[in-house]
Coordinates of C-alpha atoms in Angstrom, one line a residue:
M1 CA 74.5 -26.4 67.4
A2 CA 73.6 -29.9 66.3
S3 CA 69.9 -30.5 66.2
V4 CA 68.2 -33.4 67.9
A5 CA 67.4 -36.1 65.4
S6 CA 64.0 -37.3 64.7
P7 CA 62.8 -40.7 65.7
A8 CA 63.2 -41.8 62.1
A9 CA 66.9 -41.5 62.6
N10 CA 66.8 -44.8 64.4
T11 CA 66.9 -46.6 61.1
G12 CA 69.7 -44.4 59.7
S13 CA 73.1 -45.6 58.8
V14 CA 75.9 -46.3 61.3
D15 CA 77.7 -43.2 60.1
D16 CA 74.8 -41.0 61.2
R17 CA 75.2 -42.0 64.8
H18 CA 77.2 -40.2 67.5
L19 CA 78.8 -41.2 70.7
R20 CA 76.4 -41.0 73.6
R21 CA 77.0 -38.1 76.0
D22 CA 76.2 -40.0 79.2
I23 CA 79.1 -39.3 81.6
G24 CA 78.9 -36.7 84.4
L25 CA 81.6 -35.2 86.6
L26 CA 81.7 -38.1 89.0
G27 CA 81.9 -40.6 86.2
L28 CA 84.7 -38.7 84.5
T29 CA 86.6 -38.3 87.7
F30 CA 86.3 -42.0 88.5
V31 CA 87.4 -42.9 84.9
S32 CA 90.7 -41.1 85.5
L33 CA 91.1 -42.1 89.1
G34 CA 90.3 -45.7 88.3
S35 CA 93.0 -45.7 85.7
I36 CA 95.5 -44.1 88.1
I37 CA 94.8 -46.7 90.8
G38 CA 95.7 -50.1 89.2
S39 CA 98.5 -52.6 89.5
G40 CA 100.9 -49.7 90.1
W41 CA 99.8 -49.1 93.7
L42 CA 100.7 -52.7 94.6
L43 CA 104.2 -52.7 93.2
G44 CA 105.1 -49.1 92.6
A45 CA 106.3 -48.4 96.2
L46 CA 108.6 -51.5 96.1
Y47 CA 110.2 -50.7 92.8
G48 CA 110.6 -47.1 93.8
A49 CA 112.3 -48.0 97.1
Q50 CA 114.6 -50.4 95.3
A51 CA 115.7 -47.7 92.9
A52 CA 116.0 -44.7 95.3
G53 CA 115.5 -45.9 98.9
P54 CA 113.6 -43.5 101.2
A55 CA 114.4 -40.8 98.6
S56 CA 111.7 -42.4 96.5
L57 CA 109.4 -40.0 98.3
I58 CA 111.1 -37.2 96.4
S59 CA 110.5 -39.2 93.2
W60 CA 106.8 -39.4 93.9
V61 CA 106.6 -35.7 94.6
L62 CA 108.7 -34.9 91.5
G63 CA 106.7 -37.3 89.3
G64 CA 103.4 -35.9 90.7
A65 CA 104.5 -32.3 90.0
M66 CA 105.6 -33.2 86.4
L67 CA 102.4 -35.0 85.7
A68 CA 100.3 -32.3 87.3
V69 CA 101.7 -29.7 84.9
L70 CA 100.9 -32.0 82.0
A71 CA 97.4 -32.7 83.5
L72 CA 96.7 -29.0 83.5
V73 CA 97.6 -28.7 79.9
H74 CA 95.3 -31.5 79.0
A75 CA 92.6 -30.0 81.1
E76 CA 92.5 -26.9 79.0
L77 CA 92.6 -28.8 75.8
G78 CA 90.0 -31.3 76.9
A79 CA 87.5 -28.6 78.0
A80 CA 88.0 -26.5 74.8
Y81 CA 87.9 -29.5 72.4
P82 CA 85.8 -32.2 74.1
V83 CA 86.2 -35.0 71.5
A84 CA 86.7 -38.7 71.9
G85 CA 90.4 -39.8 71.8
G86 CA 91.5 -36.2 72.5
T87 CA 95.2 -37.0 72.7
A88 CA 95.1 -37.9 69.0
R89 CA 92.8 -35.1 68.0
F90 CA 94.6 -32.1 69.5
P91 CA 97.8 -32.5 67.4
H92 CA 95.6 -33.2 64.4
F93 CA 93.9 -29.8 64.9
A94 CA 97.2 -28.0 65.4
F95 CA 99.5 -29.7 62.9
G96 CA 97.4 -31.8 60.5
E97 CA 96.8 -35.4 59.8
L98 CA 100.3 -36.8 59.9
T99 CA 101.2 -35.4 63.3
G100 CA 97.7 -36.3 64.6
F101 CA 98.3 -39.9 63.5
I102 CA 101.7 -40.2 65.1
A103 CA 100.4 -38.8 68.4
G104 CA 97.3 -41.0 68.2
W105 CA 99.5 -44.1 67.4
A106 CA 101.7 -43.5 70.4
A107 CA 98.7 -43.1 72.6
Y108 CA 97.1 -46.2 71.1
L109 CA 100.3 -48.3 71.7
Q110 CA 100.2 -47.2 75.3
A111 CA 96.5 -47.8 75.9
V112 CA 95.9 -51.0 74.0
T113 CA 98.7 -52.9 75.8
I114 CA 97.6 -51.9 79.3
A115 CA 94.5 -54.0 79.4
P116 CA 96.4 -57.3 78.9
I117 CA 99.2 -56.1 81.2
E118 CA 96.6 -55.5 84.0
V119 CA 95.0 -58.8 83.3
E120 CA 98.3 -60.6 83.6
A121 CA 99.0 -58.7 86.8
S122 CA 95.6 -59.8 88.2
L123 CA 96.3 -63.4 87.5
T124 CA 99.8 -63.3 88.7
Y125 CA 98.7 -61.9 92.1
L126 CA 95.9 -64.5 92.3
N127 CA 98.4 -67.2 91.5
N128 CA 100.4 -66.1 94.6
I129 CA 97.8 -67.8 96.8
S130 CA 98.9 -71.3 97.9
W131 CA 95.5 -73.0 97.1
V132 CA 95.6 -71.5 93.5
Q133 CA 99.2 -72.6 93.0
D134 CA 98.3 -76.2 94.1
N135 CA 95.0 -76.5 92.3
M136 CA 94.8 -74.2 89.3
N137 CA 98.3 -72.8 88.6
M138 CA 98.1 -70.2 85.8
L139 CA 101.8 -69.4 85.3
N140 CA 104.8 -70.9 83.7
A141 CA 108.2 -71.1 85.5
N142 CA 109.2 -67.7 83.8
A143 CA 106.0 -66.0 85.2
T144 CA 104.2 -65.9 81.8
L145 CA 100.7 -67.2 81.5
N146 CA 100.3 -70.9 80.8
G147 CA 97.4 -72.5 78.9
L148 CA 95.0 -72.2 81.8
G149 CA 96.2 -68.6 82.4
L150 CA 95.6 -67.7 78.8
I151 CA 92.0 -69.1 78.9
I152 CA 91.2 -67.2 82.1
G153 CA 92.8 -64.1 80.8
T154 CA 90.7 -64.4 77.6
V155 CA 87.6 -64.7 79.7
L156 CA 88.5 -61.5 81.5
M157 CA 89.2 -59.7 78.2
L158 CA 85.8 -60.9 77.0
V159 CA 84.1 -59.5 80.1
F160 CA 85.9 -56.1 79.5
T161 CA 84.7 -56.2 75.9
F162 CA 81.1 -56.9 76.8
V163 CA 80.9 -54.1 79.4
N164 CA 82.3 -51.7 76.8
L165 CA 79.9 -52.8 74.1
V166 CA 76.9 -52.4 76.4
G167 CA 77.5 -48.7 76.5
V168 CA 79.5 -45.9 78.1
K169 CA 76.9 -45.2 80.8
F170 CA 77.1 -48.8 82.0
L171 CA 80.9 -48.6 81.8
A172 CA 81.0 -45.5 84.0
E173 CA 78.5 -46.8 86.5
S174 CA 80.3 -50.2 86.9
N175 CA 83.6 -48.4 87.2
T176 CA 82.3 -46.1 89.9
I177 CA 81.6 -49.0 92.2
T178 CA 85.1 -50.5 91.4
V179 CA 86.9 -47.3 92.1
M180 CA 85.3 -46.9 95.5
W181 CA 86.8 -50.3 96.4
K182 CA 90.1 -49.5 94.7
F183 CA 90.6 -46.3 96.7
A184 CA 89.3 -47.7 100.0
V185 CA 91.7 -50.7 100.2
P186 CA 95.0 -48.8 99.7
A187 CA 93.8 -46.0 102.0
L188 CA 93.0 -48.6 104.7
T189 CA 96.4 -50.2 104.1
V190 CA 98.1 -46.9 104.8
V191 CA 96.2 -46.4 108.1
V192 CA 96.8 -50.0 109.3
L193 CA 100.5 -50.1 108.6
L194 CA 101.1 -46.6 110.1
L195 CA 99.3 -47.7 113.3
V196 CA 100.7 -51.2 113.8
S197 CA 104.0 -51.4 111.9
F198 CA 105.9 -48.2 111.5
H199 CA 109.7 -47.9 112.0
G200 CA 110.8 -44.3 111.6
S201 CA 114.4 -45.4 111.6
N202 CA 114.0 -47.0 108.2
F203 CA 114.1 -43.5 106.6
T204 CA 117.7 -42.8 107.8
S205 CA 119.4 -46.1 108.9
S206 CA 120.9 -46.8 105.5
G207 CA 120.9 -43.2 104.4
F208 CA 117.9 -41.2 103.0
M209 CA 119.3 -41.1 99.5
P210 CA 121.4 -44.3 99.2
F211 CA 121.6 -44.2 95.4
G212 CA 122.1 -40.5 95.0
I213 CA 120.1 -38.2 92.7
H214 CA 120.5 -40.8 89.9
G215 CA 118.3 -43.2 91.9
V216 CA 115.7 -40.5 92.4
F217 CA 115.3 -40.0 88.7
A218 CA 115.7 -43.8 87.9
A219 CA 112.7 -44.6 90.2
L220 CA 110.3 -42.6 88.0
P221 CA 110.2 -45.0 85.1
A222 CA 110.7 -48.0 87.4
G223 CA 107.0 -47.9 88.2
L224 CA 106.1 -44.5 89.6
I225 CA 105.1 -42.7 86.4
F226 CA 103.3 -45.8 85.3
A227 CA 101.4 -45.9 88.6
M228 CA 100.3 -42.2 88.3
Q229 CA 99.5 -42.1 84.6
G230 CA 95.8 -42.3 83.6
F231 CA 94.5 -38.7 84.3
E232 CA 94.0 -38.4 80.5
Q233 CA 91.3 -41.0 80.4
A234 CA 88.6 -38.4 81.2
I235 CA 89.8 -36.6 78.1
Q236 CA 89.7 -39.7 75.9
M237 CA 86.1 -40.0 76.9
G238 CA 85.4 -36.3 76.2
G239 CA 83.1 -37.1 73.3
E240 CA 80.8 -38.9 75.8
A241 CA 80.8 -36.3 78.6
R242 CA 77.5 -34.8 79.5
N243 CA 78.9 -31.3 80.2
P244 CA 82.5 -31.5 78.9
Q245 CA 83.3 -27.8 79.0
R246 CA 82.6 -27.8 82.8
D247 CA 83.5 -31.3 83.9
I248 CA 86.6 -32.5 82.0
S249 CA 89.1 -30.1 83.6
R250 CA 87.6 -30.6 87.1
A251 CA 87.8 -34.4 86.7
V252 CA 91.4 -34.4 85.5
I253 CA 92.6 -32.1 88.4
I254 CA 90.6 -33.9 91.1
A255 CA 91.8 -37.4 90.0
M256 CA 95.4 -36.2 89.8
V257 CA 95.4 -34.6 93.3
V258 CA 93.7 -37.6 94.9
G259 CA 95.9 -40.2 93.1
T260 CA 99.3 -38.5 93.9
T261 CA 98.4 -37.9 97.6
L262 CA 97.4 -41.6 97.9
Y263 CA 100.7 -42.8 96.3
I264 CA 102.9 -40.7 98.5
A265 CA 101.1 -42.0 101.6
L266 CA 101.5 -45.6 100.4
E267 CA 105.3 -45.1 100.0
I268 CA 105.6 -43.6 103.5
A269 CA 103.7 -46.6 104.9
F270 CA 105.7 -49.1 102.9
I271 CA 109.1 -47.7 103.9
G272 CA 108.1 -47.4 107.5
G273 CA 106.5 -50.9 107.5
I274 CA 109.6 -52.8 106.4
D275 CA 111.2 -55.0 109.1
P276 CA 114.5 -53.3 110.1
A277 CA 116.2 -56.6 110.3
Q278 CA 115.3 -57.4 106.7
L279 CA 116.5 -53.9 105.7
A280 CA 119.8 -54.4 107.5
S281 CA 120.3 -57.8 105.8
G282 CA 119.3 -57.0 102.2
G283 CA 119.5 -53.2 102.0
W284 CA 117.3 -51.2 99.7
A285 CA 118.2 -53.4 96.8
S286 CA 116.3 -56.3 98.5
P287 CA 114.0 -54.7 101.1
M288 CA 111.6 -57.7 101.0
P289 CA 112.2 -61.4 101.4
A290 CA 113.1 -63.2 98.2
G291 CA 110.1 -64.6 96.3
D292 CA 107.6 -62.2 97.9
F293 CA 105.4 -60.9 95.1
G294 CA 102.9 -59.0 97.2
P295 CA 104.9 -56.5 99.3
Y296 CA 101.9 -55.0 101.2
A297 CA 100.4 -58.4 102.0
T298 CA 103.8 -59.5 103.3
L299 CA 104.0 -56.4 105.5
A300 CA 100.5 -56.9 106.8
T301 CA 101.1 -60.6 107.6
A302 CA 104.3 -59.7 109.5
A303 CA 102.4 -57.0 111.4
G304 CA 99.8 -59.6 112.6
A305 CA 97.1 -58.2 110.3
A306 CA 96.4 -61.4 108.3
W307 CA 92.9 -60.1 107.6
L308 CA 94.4 -57.2 105.7
A309 CA 96.7 -59.5 103.7
S310 CA 93.6 -61.5 102.6
L311 CA 91.9 -58.3 101.6
L312 CA 95.0 -57.2 99.7
Y313 CA 95.0 -60.4 97.7
V314 CA 91.4 -59.8 96.7
D315 CA 92.2 -56.2 95.7
A316 CA 95.3 -57.4 93.8
F317 CA 92.8 -59.0 91.4
I318 CA 90.2 -56.3 91.4
S319 CA 92.4 -53.2 91.0
P320 CA 94.3 -54.3 87.9
A321 CA 91.1 -55.8 86.4
G322 CA 89.3 -52.5 86.8
T323 CA 92.0 -50.6 85.2
G324 CA 92.2 -53.1 82.3
L325 CA 88.4 -52.6 81.8
L326 CA 88.9 -48.9 81.4
Y327 CA 91.9 -49.0 79.1
L328 CA 90.2 -51.4 76.7
G329 CA 87.5 -48.7 76.4
T330 CA 89.8 -45.7 76.1
S331 CA 92.1 -47.5 73.6
S332 CA 89.0 -48.0 71.4
R333 CA 88.3 -44.3 71.5
L334 CA 91.8 -43.6 70.2
S335 CA 91.4 -45.9 67.2
Y336 CA 87.9 -44.4 66.7
A337 CA 89.6 -41.0 66.6
L338 CA 92.2 -42.2 64.0
G339 CA 89.4 -43.7 61.9
R340 CA 87.4 -40.5 62.1
Q341 CA 90.4 -38.5 60.9
K342 CA 90.8 -41.0 58.0
T343 CA 94.4 -41.7 59.0
A344 CA 93.3 -45.3 59.8
P345 CA 90.6 -47.5 58.2
P346 CA 87.3 -45.6 58.5
Q347 CA 85.6 -48.7 59.8
L348 CA 87.2 -47.9 63.2
A349 CA 84.9 -44.9 63.5
Q350 CA 81.7 -46.9 63.2
V351 CA 79.3 -46.4 66.1
S352 CA 76.8 -49.0 67.2
R353 CA 73.1 -48.3 68.1
R354 CA 74.2 -48.0 71.7
G355 CA 76.5 -45.2 70.8
V356 CA 79.9 -47.0 71.2
P357 CA 82.7 -47.5 68.7
I358 CA 82.0 -51.2 68.1
V359 CA 84.7 -52.0 65.6
S360 CA 87.4 -50.3 67.7
I361 CA 86.3 -52.1 70.8
I362 CA 86.6 -55.5 69.1
L363 CA 90.0 -54.5 67.6
A364 CA 91.2 -53.7 71.1
F365 CA 90.2 -57.1 72.3
I366 CA 92.0 -58.8 69.4
I367 CA 95.2 -56.9 70.0
G368 CA 95.0 -57.5 73.7
E369 CA 94.7 -61.3 73.0
L370 CA 97.8 -61.2 70.8
A371 CA 99.7 -59.1 73.4
F372 CA 99.4 -61.9 76.0
L373 CA 101.7 -64.1 74.0
P374 CA 105.0 -62.2 74.0
F375 CA 104.5 -60.3 77.3
P376 CA 107.1 -61.0 80.0
S377 CA 106.7 -59.7 83.6
W378 CA 104.9 -56.6 84.7
A379 CA 108.1 -54.8 85.7
S380 CA 109.9 -55.3 82.4
L381 CA 107.0 -53.7 80.5
V382 CA 106.7 -50.7 82.7
G383 CA 109.5 -48.7 81.0
L384 CA 108.0 -49.2 77.5
V385 CA 104.5 -48.2 78.6
T386 CA 105.8 -45.2 80.5
E387 CA 107.8 -44.0 77.5
A388 CA 104.8 -44.4 75.1
T389 CA 102.8 -42.4 77.7
A390 CA 105.4 -39.6 77.8
I391 CA 105.5 -39.4 74.0
M392 CA 101.7 -39.1 74.0
Y393 CA 101.8 -36.5 76.7
A394 CA 104.5 -34.4 75.0
F395 CA 102.3 -33.6 72.0
A396 CA 99.8 -31.8 74.3
P397 CA 101.7 -28.7 75.4
V398 CA 103.0 -28.1 71.8
S399 CA 99.4 -28.4 70.5
L400 CA 98.0 -26.1 73.2
T401 CA 100.5 -23.3 72.4
A402 CA 99.9 -23.7 68.7
L403 CA 96.1 -23.7 69.1
R404 CA 96.1 -20.7 71.4
R405 CA 97.8 -18.9 68.5
I406 CA 95.8 -20.1 65.5
D407 CA 92.4 -20.6 67.2
P408 CA 92.4 -17.7 69.7
D409 CA 88.6 -17.2 69.8
R410 CA 87.8 -20.7 71.0
E411 CA 85.9 -20.8 74.3
R412 CA 88.2 -22.1 77.0
P413 CA 86.2 -23.0 80.1
Y414 CA 89.5 -23.8 81.9
H415 CA 92.7 -21.7 81.3
L416 CA 96.1 -23.0 82.0
P417 CA 97.9 -20.6 84.4
A418 CA 100.9 -18.8 82.9
P419 CA 100.7 -20.8 79.6
G420 CA 103.8 -19.2 78.2
L421 CA 105.8 -20.7 81.1
L422 CA 104.0 -23.9 81.9
S423 CA 103.6 -25.2 78.4
P424 CA 107.3 -25.4 77.6
I425 CA 107.9 -26.7 81.1
A426 CA 105.4 -29.5 80.5
F427 CA 107.1 -30.4 77.2
I428 CA 110.5 -30.6 79.1
A429 CA 108.9 -32.7 81.7
A430 CA 107.6 -35.2 79.1
N431 CA 111.0 -35.4 77.5
L432 CA 112.7 -36.0 80.8
I433 CA 110.4 -38.9 81.4
I434 CA 111.3 -40.3 78.0
Y435 CA 115.0 -39.9 78.8
W436 CA 114.8 -41.5 82.2
S437 CA 112.9 -44.5 80.7
G438 CA 116.2 -45.5 79.2
F439 CA 117.8 -45.8 75.8
E440 CA 116.3 -49.2 75.0
A441 CA 112.8 -48.1 75.5
T442 CA 113.4 -44.9 73.4
W443 CA 114.7 -46.7 70.3
K444 CA 112.1 -49.5 70.6
L445 CA 109.2 -47.0 70.7
S446 CA 110.7 -45.1 67.8
L447 CA 110.7 -48.3 65.7
A448 CA 107.1 -48.9 66.8
I449 CA 106.1 -45.5 65.5
L450 CA 107.9 -46.2 62.2
F451 CA 105.8 -49.3 61.9
G452 CA 102.7 -47.2 62.6
L453 CA 103.7 -44.9 59.7
V454 CA 103.7 -48.0 57.4
L455 CA 100.1 -48.7 58.4
F456 CA 99.3 -45.0 57.8
G457 CA 100.8 -45.3 54.3
L458 CA 98.8 -48.5 53.5
T459 CA 95.6 -46.8 54.7
R460 CA 96.2 -44.0 52.3
V461 CA 97.0 -46.4 49.4
F462 CA 93.6 -48.1 49.9
T463 CA 91.7 -44.9 50.3
S464 CA 90.1 -43.3 47.3
A465 CA 91.7 -40.0 46.2
D466 CA 88.4 -38.1 47.0
N467 CA 88.5 -39.3 50.6
R468 CA 92.3 -39.0 51.1
P469 CA 93.0 -35.8 53.2
D470 CA 96.1 -33.7 52.9
I471 CA 98.6 -35.1 55.4
H472 CA 100.3 -31.7 56.0
S473 CA 103.8 -33.2 56.0
P474 CA 105.6 -29.8 56.2
N475 CA 103.8 -29.2 59.5
A476 CA 105.1 -32.5 60.9
I477 CA 108.8 -32.3 60.0
W478 CA 109.7 -31.5 63.6
V479 CA 108.5 -34.9 64.9
A480 CA 111.3 -37.0 63.4
P481 CA 114.2 -34.8 64.6
W482 CA 112.6 -34.7 68.1
L483 CA 112.3 -38.4 68.4
A484 CA 115.7 -39.0 66.8
G485 CA 117.3 -36.5 69.1
M486 CA 115.9 -38.2 72.2
V487 CA 117.3 -41.5 71.0
V488 CA 120.8 -39.9 70.6
I489 CA 120.6 -38.2 74.0
G490 CA 119.6 -41.5 75.5
Y491 CA 122.4 -43.3 73.9
F492 CA 125.0 -40.9 75.4
G493 CA 123.1 -40.5 78.7
S494 CA 123.1 -42.3 82.0
Y495 CA 119.9 -44.4 81.9
G496 CA 119.4 -47.8 80.4
V497 CA 121.7 -50.7 79.7
G498 CA 122.6 -49.5 76.2
A499 CA 123.5 -45.9 77.4
Q500 CA 127.1 -44.9 76.9
L501 CA 127.4 -42.8 80.1
K502 CA 129.0 -39.9 78.3
I503 CA 126.6 -37.3 79.8
T504 CA 126.1 -37.4 83.5
N505 CA 123.9 -35.6 86.0
P506 CA 123.2 -32.7 86.0
W507 CA 124.5 -32.0 82.5
D508 CA 122.2 -34.6 80.9
L509 CA 119.2 -32.8 82.4
L510 CA 120.3 -29.5 81.0
V511 CA 120.9 -31.1 77.5
V512 CA 117.3 -32.5 77.6
A513 CA 115.9 -29.2 78.7
A514 CA 117.7 -27.1 76.0
F515 CA 116.9 -29.6 73.3
S516 CA 113.2 -29.7 74.4
L517 CA 112.9 -25.9 74.2
A518 CA 114.5 -25.8 70.7
I519 CA 112.0 -28.4 69.5
F520 CA 109.1 -26.8 71.3
Y521 CA 109.4 -23.4 69.7
W522 CA 110.3 -24.8 66.3
A523 CA 107.2 -27.1 66.4
V524 CA 104.9 -24.2 67.3
S525 CA 106.2 -22.2 64.4
L526 CA 105.2 -25.1 62.1
S527 CA 101.6 -25.3 63.0
V528 CA 98.9 -25.1 60.4
D529 CA 97.3 -21.8 59.6
S530 CA 94.1 -20.6 61.3
D531 CA 91.8 -21.5 58.3
C532 CA 93.2 -25.1 58.2
A533 CA 92.7 -25.5 62.0
A534 CA 89.2 -24.0 61.8
G535 CA 88.4 -26.5 59.1
A536 CA 89.7 -29.5 61.1
V537 CA 87.7 -28.3 64.2
A538 CA 84.6 -27.6 62.1
A539 CA 84.7 -31.2 60.8
E540 CA 84.2 -32.3 64.4
E541 CA 81.5 -29.9 65.3
D542 CA 78.9 -32.7 65.7
E543 CA 81.1 -34.1 68.5
L544 CA 82.0 -30.7 70.0
E545 CA 78.5 -29.4 70.2
A546 CA 76.1 -32.4 70.2
G547 CA 74.2 -33.1 73.3
P548 CA 72.9 -36.6 74.1
D549 CA 72.0 -38.3 70.9
L550 CA 68.4 -39.0 71.3
S551 CA 68.3 -40.9 68.0
V552 CA 70.1 -43.8 69.7
P553 CA 67.9 -45.9 72.0
G554 CA 69.2 -46.2 75.5

């Protein structure tokens, strides 16, 4: 057990400092729930309905079930190994530095781009108000940010950065207030629309499943998985949890149940709230009038609840902004983890006197600013972010199975039920999400991972031999065939513009499942040995065991 430092430690080096363990169960739950409820709730139902019609309800249930299995896997890992940036650290423990870096890089790509995406969503919604359009328009004709939009977006990113630099306790407390609002508004929206504007005939008038089973699956990466992702944020903050062994698994499970239930209710309210005349005219391809950017606000106005529409426009700014605040923080924990593993510049692991990874937070701000420039619309980025998330999630069930075998004596406050069954199912689920995201997203993310490996190599070149860890490349050889195989399956599959439509439903699902199982069991067989895993975990014992770091002034 790490000892409590003496007061003299206040003058110690940055390397002597730890992340502050200041977040309780409520804070962890709200970190995950606040990430789940973002811009996705405002647009997810619309894009889901356009892809699948009323059968998008099946998509939400299916997506919720798939993510629930992955959440349970993460819950066991997060409680057993409560370290910051856990999605990067678990594969590191099980397969060594190279695999840990690839998993961490995929997670970082996902997390660091969400803050600017959410900021852009906030400003786009705000720009939908007539007064804003007339007096302080923030968008170009192609819906990207103009000069004023970039300035205001930068101010928001600076606010996110300041809150994260102040400390994780302030981050959690400010997020708690935001999440209460973020949950209350969509819940109120469901109640109002069900009471004043519900047309049950919408569920059957054009057929319950107008686009077939293909549409049900296509709806998942069209915004549904993006909307429900975020449960892992409590795990990324595991190094700052007050009682991680008890609270992390509970926070993940609670947030996932609440978020999924809310999204299903929102889809029911959205489908039932559409004007039957508009549905008869445009069908499910165009269930809303052309040019309407805020679907729930449009439904509220049509139902005579203008007050709710006004509230929704306010929330359309607050919800994405709150999620952006969280993701700037969690992305910095991922780069902190890579720096601590010495697979990225070690400066990223520097901790301030307030117990936060200061260099990683500043880097997240810089990358977020750069990301504003090439970003198109919210919808066109959802597939890429969803795929990066699925790649990140896929490493968890493989790592859990490997760590159960090579680190069997680890205390596990939460146990995944039937791990021999659910772990491979979770890996299949992640790969199906990758496949449904489309061929273009798969090959683009694979190229981004190759770019990350170049950065990994440069880091090693500029690291002295004494501080350069073994990368355990033999334990990582399964990763390249796995990603390459998913690209090939996507190319011959049924999703994405570049797909060749050679494999159709349900054979494509069987191909993905069989390929996933082959990779899963091969990967587990390539894990590091028990001594190597023990050494990697022991190197993090100060994080795994440390209580609140009293050497850092509050």
